[in-house]
Amino acid sequence: MVKEVMMTLREAMEKRHMVRKYKDEVIPQDVVKALEERIQECNQKYSLHFFLKTEDGAAFAELIDKLITKNAKNYIVLAGDEKEGVEERVGYASADIMLYAQTLGLNTWWVGASFNKEAVAKLSPEHPVYGVISIGYGETQGTPHASKEDFEVCSYEGTVPDWFKEGVEYALMAPTAYNRQSFYLKGKGNEVQFTYKEGEFQGIDSGLVKYHFEAAAGKENFHWV
Protein backbone atom coordinates (compact mmCIF):
# COMPACT_ATOMS: atom_id res chain seq x y z
CA MET A 1 0.00 0.00 0.00
CA VAL A 2 1.30 3.43 -0.95
CA LYS A 3 2.80 5.43 1.90
CA GLU A 4 2.45 9.20 1.86
CA VAL A 5 5.25 11.21 3.42
CA MET A 6 3.81 12.81 6.54
CA MET A 7 3.54 16.50 5.70
CA THR A 8 0.93 19.21 5.57
CA LEU A 9 -0.01 20.96 2.35
CA ARG A 10 2.03 23.96 3.47
CA GLU A 11 5.05 21.72 4.06
CA ALA A 12 4.59 20.26 0.59
CA MET A 13 4.63 23.79 -0.88
CA GLU A 14 7.77 24.60 1.10
CA LYS A 15 9.58 21.43 0.02
CA ARG A 16 8.52 21.28 -3.64
CA HIS A 17 11.19 22.73 -5.92
CA MET A 18 12.02 22.24 -9.59
CA VAL A 19 13.99 19.03 -10.08
CA ARG A 20 15.35 18.17 -13.53
CA LYS A 21 17.58 15.21 -12.76
CA TYR A 22 16.22 11.97 -11.39
CA LYS A 23 17.48 8.68 -10.11
CA ASP A 24 17.24 5.71 -12.46
CA GLU A 25 14.44 4.31 -10.34
CA VAL A 26 11.09 2.89 -11.43
CA ILE A 27 8.05 4.40 -9.74
CA PRO A 28 6.32 1.53 -7.86
CA GLN A 29 2.93 0.45 -9.17
CA ASP A 30 1.09 1.44 -6.01
CA VAL A 31 2.48 4.96 -6.33
CA VAL A 32 1.58 5.04 -10.02
CA LYS A 33 -1.96 3.99 -9.13
CA ALA A 34 -2.24 6.70 -6.47
CA LEU A 35 -1.04 9.33 -8.95
CA GLU A 36 -3.43 8.15 -11.63
CA GLU A 37 -6.34 8.30 -9.19
CA ARG A 38 -5.43 11.87 -8.22
CA ILE A 39 -5.09 12.82 -11.88
CA GLN A 40 -8.53 11.41 -12.66
CA GLU A 41 -10.03 13.31 -9.73
CA CYS A 42 -8.59 16.52 -11.14
CA ASN A 43 -9.77 15.65 -14.66
CA GLN A 44 -13.33 15.22 -13.43
CA LYS A 45 -13.29 18.26 -11.17
CA TYR A 46 -11.73 20.67 -13.67
CA SER A 47 -12.86 19.15 -17.00
CA LEU A 48 -9.35 18.24 -18.18
CA HIS A 49 -7.67 15.31 -19.91
CA PHE A 50 -4.38 14.80 -18.03
CA PHE A 51 -2.69 11.40 -18.08
CA LEU A 52 0.50 9.81 -16.78
CA LYS A 53 3.20 8.19 -18.93
CA THR A 54 5.82 6.04 -17.23
CA GLU A 55 9.11 4.60 -18.47
CA ASP A 56 8.83 6.66 -21.66
CA GLY A 57 11.64 9.03 -22.66
CA ALA A 58 9.92 10.54 -25.69
CA ALA A 59 9.15 13.91 -24.13
CA PHE A 60 12.68 14.73 -23.01
CA ALA A 61 15.05 12.77 -25.26
CA GLU A 62 16.75 15.90 -26.62
CA LEU A 63 17.19 17.46 -23.18
CA ILE A 64 18.65 14.20 -21.86
CA ASP A 65 21.14 14.21 -24.74
CA LYS A 66 22.15 17.76 -23.81
CA LEU A 67 22.49 16.78 -20.13
CA ILE A 68 19.87 19.38 -19.14
CA THR A 69 17.85 16.64 -17.53
CA LYS A 70 18.55 13.05 -16.51
CA ASN A 71 16.33 9.95 -16.33
CA ALA A 72 13.27 12.07 -17.19
CA LYS A 73 11.19 9.10 -18.27
CA ASN A 74 7.98 9.69 -16.34
CA TYR A 75 5.68 12.62 -17.04
CA ILE A 76 2.12 13.85 -16.85
CA VAL A 77 0.66 15.13 -20.12
CA LEU A 78 -1.38 18.27 -19.42
CA ALA A 79 -4.13 18.11 -22.01
CA GLY A 80 -7.51 19.82 -22.14
CA ASP A 81 -10.16 21.12 -24.49
CA GLU A 82 -9.76 24.59 -25.98
CA LYS A 83 -12.40 26.33 -23.90
CA GLU A 84 -12.45 29.62 -22.02
CA GLY A 85 -10.46 29.40 -18.79
CA VAL A 86 -8.81 26.10 -19.65
CA GLU A 87 -5.27 27.36 -19.09
CA GLU A 88 -6.04 28.58 -15.58
CA ARG A 89 -7.67 25.23 -14.81
CA VAL A 90 -4.58 23.44 -16.16
CA GLY A 91 -2.37 25.48 -13.84
CA TYR A 92 -4.64 24.99 -10.84
CA ALA A 93 -4.88 21.23 -11.30
CA SER A 94 -1.14 21.03 -11.97
CA ALA A 95 -0.42 22.58 -8.59
CA ASP A 96 -2.68 20.08 -6.87
CA ILE A 97 -1.01 17.10 -8.55
CA MET A 98 2.57 18.32 -8.00
CA LEU A 99 1.97 18.91 -4.31
CA TYR A 100 0.28 15.54 -3.96
CA ALA A 101 3.29 13.95 -5.69
CA GLN A 102 5.53 15.67 -3.13
CA THR A 103 3.62 13.90 -0.34
CA LEU A 104 4.36 10.61 -2.11
CA GLY A 105 8.10 11.33 -1.94
CA LEU A 106 8.35 12.33 -5.61
CA ASN A 107 9.87 15.40 -7.25
CA THR A 108 8.53 17.38 -10.18
CA TRP A 109 9.32 19.89 -12.90
CA TRP A 110 6.53 21.85 -14.66
CA VAL A 111 7.60 22.21 -18.32
CA GLY A 112 5.80 24.52 -20.71
CA ALA A 113 8.21 24.74 -23.61
CA SER A 114 11.33 22.57 -23.30
CA PHE A 115 9.88 19.23 -24.29
CA ASN A 116 9.26 17.35 -27.54
CA LYS A 117 5.88 18.81 -28.45
CA GLU A 118 5.50 16.70 -31.59
CA ALA A 119 6.06 13.42 -29.75
CA VAL A 120 3.74 14.36 -26.89
CA ALA A 121 1.03 15.66 -29.24
CA LYS A 122 0.86 12.19 -30.79
CA LEU A 123 -0.06 10.81 -27.37
CA SER A 124 -3.01 13.21 -27.16
CA PRO A 125 -4.45 13.49 -30.68
CA GLU A 126 -7.90 14.68 -29.55
CA HIS A 127 -6.95 17.30 -26.98
CA PRO A 128 -4.37 20.13 -27.10
CA VAL A 129 -1.38 19.78 -24.79
CA TYR A 130 -0.52 22.78 -22.60
CA GLY A 131 2.62 21.39 -20.99
CA VAL A 132 3.98 18.39 -19.14
CA ILE A 133 5.08 17.66 -15.60
CA SER A 134 8.27 15.63 -15.33
CA ILE A 135 8.06 13.40 -12.26
CA GLY A 136 10.31 10.95 -10.44
CA TYR A 137 12.73 10.48 -7.56
CA GLY A 138 15.14 13.38 -7.70
CA GLU A 139 18.89 13.10 -7.32
CA THR A 140 18.40 16.11 -5.04
CA GLN A 141 15.35 17.84 -3.60
CA GLY A 142 16.07 20.98 -5.62
CA THR A 143 16.53 24.49 -4.26
CA PRO A 144 14.09 27.38 -3.73
CA HIS A 145 13.72 29.63 -6.75
CA ALA A 146 14.69 33.29 -6.62
CA SER A 147 11.69 35.22 -5.41
CA LYS A 148 10.31 38.73 -5.28
CA GLU A 149 9.56 40.33 -1.93
CA ASP A 150 5.96 40.24 -0.76
CA PHE A 151 5.59 44.04 -0.96
CA GLU A 152 6.33 43.81 -4.70
CA VAL A 153 3.34 41.59 -5.43
CA CYS A 154 0.60 42.72 -3.07
CA SER A 155 -1.21 45.47 -1.21
CA TYR A 156 -3.97 45.45 1.38
CA GLU A 157 -6.33 48.24 2.42
CA GLY A 158 -6.26 48.51 6.19
CA THR A 159 -4.70 46.20 8.76
CA VAL A 160 -3.32 43.16 6.95
CA PRO A 161 -4.79 39.91 8.30
CA ASP A 162 -2.56 36.89 8.86
CA TRP A 163 -4.41 34.82 6.25
CA PHE A 164 -3.53 37.38 3.55
CA LYS A 165 0.14 37.54 4.60
CA GLU A 166 0.38 33.74 4.55
CA GLY A 167 -1.42 33.50 1.23
CA VAL A 168 1.07 35.87 -0.40
CA GLU A 169 4.04 34.10 1.21
CA TYR A 170 3.03 30.76 -0.27
CA ALA A 171 1.87 32.23 -3.59
CA LEU A 172 5.49 33.28 -4.09
CA MET A 173 6.49 29.60 -3.77
CA ALA A 174 4.41 28.65 -6.82
CA PRO A 175 6.29 27.88 -10.03
CA THR A 176 5.75 30.44 -12.80
CA ALA A 177 7.05 30.58 -16.36
CA TYR A 178 10.65 31.80 -16.44
CA ASN A 179 10.14 32.56 -12.72
CA ARG A 180 8.55 35.89 -13.66
CA GLN A 181 6.09 36.04 -10.76
CA SER A 182 4.15 38.66 -12.73
CA PHE A 183 1.11 38.61 -10.45
CA TYR A 184 -0.43 41.13 -8.07
CA LEU A 185 -2.77 40.49 -5.15
CA LYS A 186 -4.89 43.35 -3.79
CA GLY A 187 -6.90 42.81 -0.65
CA LYS A 188 -9.69 44.61 1.19
CA GLY A 189 -11.74 43.00 3.93
CA ASN A 190 -12.35 39.44 2.79
CA GLU A 191 -12.05 40.30 -0.90
CA VAL A 192 -8.94 39.59 -2.97
CA GLN A 193 -8.35 40.83 -6.49
CA PHE A 194 -5.85 38.89 -8.60
CA THR A 195 -4.17 40.22 -11.73
CA TYR A 196 -1.41 38.80 -13.88
CA LYS A 197 0.61 40.58 -16.54
CA GLU A 198 -0.48 39.59 -20.02
CA GLY A 199 1.85 37.25 -21.84
CA GLU A 200 2.81 33.67 -22.51
CA PHE A 201 1.58 31.21 -19.84
CA GLN A 202 -0.49 33.94 -18.17
CA GLY A 203 -3.46 31.65 -17.58
CA ILE A 204 -1.44 28.67 -16.39
CA ASP A 205 0.66 30.77 -14.05
CA SER A 206 -2.53 32.32 -12.66
CA GLY A 207 -3.89 28.88 -11.79
CA LEU A 208 -0.65 27.79 -10.15
CA VAL A 209 -0.40 30.94 -8.03
CA LYS A 210 -4.09 30.98 -7.06
CA TYR A 211 -3.90 27.39 -5.83
CA HIS A 212 -0.96 28.20 -3.59
CA PHE A 213 -2.62 31.36 -2.26
CA GLU A 214 -5.87 29.54 -1.48
CA ALA A 215 -4.09 26.62 0.17
CA ALA A 216 -2.27 28.93 2.60
CA ALA A 217 -4.89 31.66 3.10
CA GLY A 218 -7.81 29.27 3.48
CA LYS A 219 -10.79 29.50 1.13
CA GLU A 220 -13.05 30.16 4.12
CA ASN A 221 -11.28 33.48 4.80
CA PHE A 222 -11.79 35.30 1.50
CA HIS A 223 -13.29 35.28 -1.97
CA TRP A 224 -11.92 36.36 -5.33
CA VAL A 225 -13.33 39.51 -6.95
Coordinates of C-alpha atoms in Angstrom, one line a residue, residues 126-221:
E126 CA -7.9 14.7 -29.6
H127 CA -7.0 17.3 -27.0
P128 CA -4.4 20.1 -27.1
V129 CA -1.4 19.8 -24.8
Y130 CA -0.5 22.8 -22.6
G131 CA 2.6 21.4 -21.0
V132 CA 4.0 18.4 -19.1
I133 CA 5.1 17.7 -15.6
S134 CA 8.3 15.6 -15.3
I135 CA 8.1 13.4 -12.3
G136 CA 10.3 11.0 -10.4
Y137 CA 12.7 10.5 -7.6
G138 CA 15.1 13.4 -7.7
E139 CA 18.9 13.1 -7.3
T140 CA 18.4 16.1 -5.0
Q141 CA 15.4 17.8 -3.6
G142 CA 16.1 21.0 -5.6
T143 CA 16.5 24.5 -4.3
P144 CA 14.1 27.4 -3.7
H145 CA 13.7 29.6 -6.7
A146 CA 14.7 33.3 -6.6
S147 CA 11.7 35.2 -5.4
K148 CA 10.3 38.7 -5.3
E149 CA 9.6 40.3 -1.9
D150 CA 6.0 40.2 -0.8
F151 CA 5.6 44.0 -1.0
E152 CA 6.3 43.8 -4.7
V153 CA 3.3 41.6 -5.4
C154 CA 0.6 42.7 -3.1
S155 CA -1.2 45.5 -1.2
Y156 CA -4.0 45.4 1.4
E157 CA -6.3 48.2 2.4
G158 CA -6.3 48.5 6.2
T159 CA -4.7 46.2 8.8
V160 CA -3.3 43.2 6.9
P161 CA -4.8 39.9 8.3
D162 CA -2.6 36.9 8.9
W163 CA -4.4 34.8 6.3
F164 CA -3.5 37.4 3.6
K165 CA 0.1 37.5 4.6
E166 CA 0.4 33.7 4.6
G167 CA -1.4 33.5 1.2
V168 CA 1.1 35.9 -0.4
E169 CA 4.0 34.1 1.2
Y170 CA 3.0 30.8 -0.3
A171 CA 1.9 32.2 -3.6
L172 CA 5.5 33.3 -4.1
M173 CA 6.5 29.6 -3.8
A174 CA 4.4 28.7 -6.8
P175 CA 6.3 27.9 -10.0
T176 CA 5.7 30.4 -12.8
A177 CA 7.0 30.6 -16.4
Y178 CA 10.6 31.8 -16.4
N179 CA 10.1 32.6 -12.7
R180 CA 8.5 35.9 -13.7
Q181 CA 6.1 36.0 -10.8
S182 CA 4.2 38.7 -12.7
F183 CA 1.1 38.6 -10.4
Y184 CA -0.4 41.1 -8.1
L185 CA -2.8 40.5 -5.2
K186 CA -4.9 43.3 -3.8
G187 CA -6.9 42.8 -0.6
K188 CA -9.7 44.6 1.2
G189 CA -11.7 43.0 3.9
N190 CA -12.4 39.4 2.8
E191 CA -12.0 40.3 -0.9
V192 CA -8.9 39.6 -3.0
Q193 CA -8.3 40.8 -6.5
F194 CA -5.8 38.9 -8.6
T195 CA -4.2 40.2 -11.7
Y196 CA -1.4 38.8 -13.9
K197 CA 0.6 40.6 -16.5
E198 CA -0.5 39.6 -20.0
G199 CA 1.8 37.2 -21.8
E200 CA 2.8 33.7 -22.5
F201 CA 1.6 31.2 -19.8
Q202 CA -0.5 33.9 -18.2
G203 CA -3.5 31.6 -17.6
I204 CA -1.4 28.7 -16.4
D205 CA 0.7 30.8 -14.0
S206 CA -2.5 32.3 -12.7
G207 CA -3.9 28.9 -11.8
L208 CA -0.6 27.8 -10.2
V209 CA -0.4 30.9 -8.0
K210 CA -4.1 31.0 -7.1
Y211 CA -3.9 27.4 -5.8
H212 CA -1.0 28.2 -3.6
F213 CA -2.6 31.4 -2.3
E214 CA -5.9 29.5 -1.5
A215 CA -4.1 26.6 0.2
A216 CA -2.3 28.9 2.6
A217 CA -4.9 31.7 3.1
G218 CA -7.8 29.3 3.5
K219 CA -10.8 29.5 1.1
E220 CA -13.0 30.2 4.1
N221 CA -11.3 33.5 4.8

